[in-house]
Amino acid sequence: MINKVKKIEYREVTFDELPDNAKQLIEKAKDATKTSYAPYSNFHVGAALATDGGHIVVGSNQENVAYPSGLCAERTAVFACGAQYPTEAVITLAIAAETEGSFIGQPIIPCAACLQVLLETERRGGKKIDFYLYGTEVIYHITGVGSFLPFSFDM
């Protein structure tokens, strides 16, 4: 038997340390939480992405009483982007979440379903996505879906 370890690389940054484009996307993700429909969880998530064509697309989580029928903010943004700009690659994605009127302290990461969609989005666009996961206490900067899914399913 051989024991192996896979590690992920990520950076903890402050808002002031971010490049202007990342700051802009985080602000748009925070704004997108206001369009969230989350009456059951009261957990409002916003996502904003940038394409290599210079477009910005936002999304927010949309719940339904039949939970599987809802959709996460990340997939809302990615699918809207695919419909509006099908030939452009997603290059950056910012995510923010708030509950009870306050943004959360620690960043959230995309769920497994979103990560699988984002993996295919990377493959389709041919570029790794830069992720900026916002928390009031810390922001994570992570490059590539593979950092979240070291054993990802890809065809």
XYZ file of C-alpha atoms in Angstrom:
155
model
C 0.000 0.000 0.000
C 1.193 3.502 -0.865
C -0.173 6.507 1.003
C -0.389 9.665 -1.049
C -1.547 13.194 -0.290
C -3.019 15.749 -2.669
C -2.837 19.362 -1.582
C -4.572 22.438 -2.862
C -3.018 25.815 -3.288
C -4.989 28.907 -2.360
C -4.303 32.393 -1.128
C -5.922 34.268 1.730
C -6.152 37.931 0.776
C -7.733 41.132 1.974
C -10.007 43.226 -0.185
C -7.318 45.925 -0.504
C -4.841 43.383 -1.898
C -7.113 42.398 -4.768
C -6.748 43.647 -8.334
C -9.438 46.113 -9.398
C -11.248 43.581 -11.607
C -11.613 41.171 -8.672
C -12.888 43.969 -6.415
C -15.479 44.865 -9.038
C -16.646 41.250 -9.360
C -16.908 40.812 -5.596
C -19.033 43.953 -5.352
C -21.275 42.652 -8.141
C -21.544 39.262 -6.398
C -22.494 41.023 -3.163
C -25.117 43.049 -5.036
C -26.454 39.866 -6.644
C -27.333 38.465 -3.214
C -30.164 41.016 -3.222
C -31.822 39.211 -6.150
C -31.639 35.827 -4.436
C -34.878 34.009 -3.697
C -34.129 32.074 -0.509
C -37.240 31.987 1.696
C -36.462 28.496 3.034
C -32.760 28.684 3.890
C -32.468 32.467 4.329
C -29.001 31.992 2.813
C -28.560 34.425 -0.061
C -25.731 33.754 -2.504
C -24.565 35.951 -5.343
C -22.075 35.174 -8.085
C -20.466 37.367 -10.703
C -18.278 36.138 -13.513
C -16.105 37.764 -16.123
C -15.505 36.406 -19.610
C -12.463 36.735 -21.802
C -14.619 38.963 -24.020
C -14.945 41.527 -21.236
C -18.523 40.732 -20.246
C -19.764 40.413 -16.666
C -22.695 38.135 -15.846
C -24.304 37.795 -12.416
C -26.442 35.126 -10.830
C -28.116 34.425 -7.516
C -29.519 31.338 -5.864
C -33.156 30.625 -6.586
C -34.834 28.235 -4.164
C -38.006 26.249 -4.536
C -40.004 24.372 -1.928
C -39.012 21.233 -3.856
C -35.320 21.738 -3.037
C -33.817 19.947 -6.029
C -35.770 22.296 -8.286
C -33.807 25.352 -7.151
C -30.497 26.497 -8.576
C -27.293 27.821 -7.057
C -25.914 31.267 -7.854
C -22.843 29.899 -9.600
C -24.812 27.773 -12.057
C -27.318 30.574 -12.612
C -24.452 32.856 -13.680
C -22.637 30.207 -15.741
C -25.765 29.108 -17.609
C -26.796 32.709 -18.302
C -23.294 33.369 -19.599
C -23.436 30.312 -21.853
C -26.745 31.490 -23.267
C -25.611 35.081 -23.830
C -21.923 34.629 -24.724
C -21.499 31.032 -25.893
C -18.105 31.577 -27.511
C -16.481 33.350 -24.553
C -14.519 31.633 -21.793
C -15.267 32.295 -18.146
C -12.027 33.562 -16.634
C -13.020 34.842 -13.190
C -15.813 34.048 -10.740
C -16.588 35.822 -7.464
C -18.996 34.444 -4.857
C -20.510 36.139 -1.807
C -23.125 34.992 0.693
C -25.213 36.708 3.327
C -27.732 35.624 5.884
C -29.939 37.626 8.194
C -28.766 40.845 6.547
C -25.014 40.324 7.020
C -22.326 38.887 4.796
C -20.712 35.801 6.264
C -17.242 35.925 7.808
C -15.731 32.876 6.128
C -16.026 32.259 2.390
C -18.224 29.523 1.003
C -17.130 27.247 -1.795
C -19.318 26.060 -4.658
C -21.258 22.856 -4.040
C -20.251 19.647 -5.818
C -22.882 20.077 -8.549
C -21.626 23.600 -9.268
C -18.014 22.417 -9.260
C -18.844 19.750 -11.839
C -20.510 22.366 -14.060
C -17.565 24.733 -13.541
C -15.125 21.960 -14.478
C -16.878 21.540 -17.806
C -17.033 25.324 -18.186
C -13.242 25.428 -17.851
C -12.821 22.625 -20.359
C -15.217 24.284 -22.792
C -13.449 27.654 -22.524
C -9.934 26.216 -22.465
C -8.914 28.407 -19.505
C -8.695 27.903 -15.762
C -11.093 30.034 -13.764
C -9.811 32.392 -11.076
C -12.113 32.178 -8.051
C -12.547 34.928 -5.473
C -14.577 33.642 -2.532
C -15.660 36.536 -0.348
C -15.912 36.555 3.424
C -15.834 39.597 5.687
C -12.901 38.089 7.608
C -10.942 36.665 4.679
C -11.141 36.247 0.927
C -9.857 33.099 -0.785
C -8.259 33.319 -4.215
C -8.147 29.923 -5.883
C -7.174 29.133 -9.459
C -8.802 26.257 -11.288
C -11.614 23.888 -10.423
C -9.027 21.139 -9.933
C -8.057 22.830 -6.674
C -11.524 22.007 -5.334
C -11.811 18.618 -7.028
C -8.400 16.904 -7.089
C -10.083 13.710 -8.353
C -12.552 15.404 -10.668
C -14.714 13.542 -13.180
C -13.854 14.758 -16.646
C -14.451 13.151 -20.014
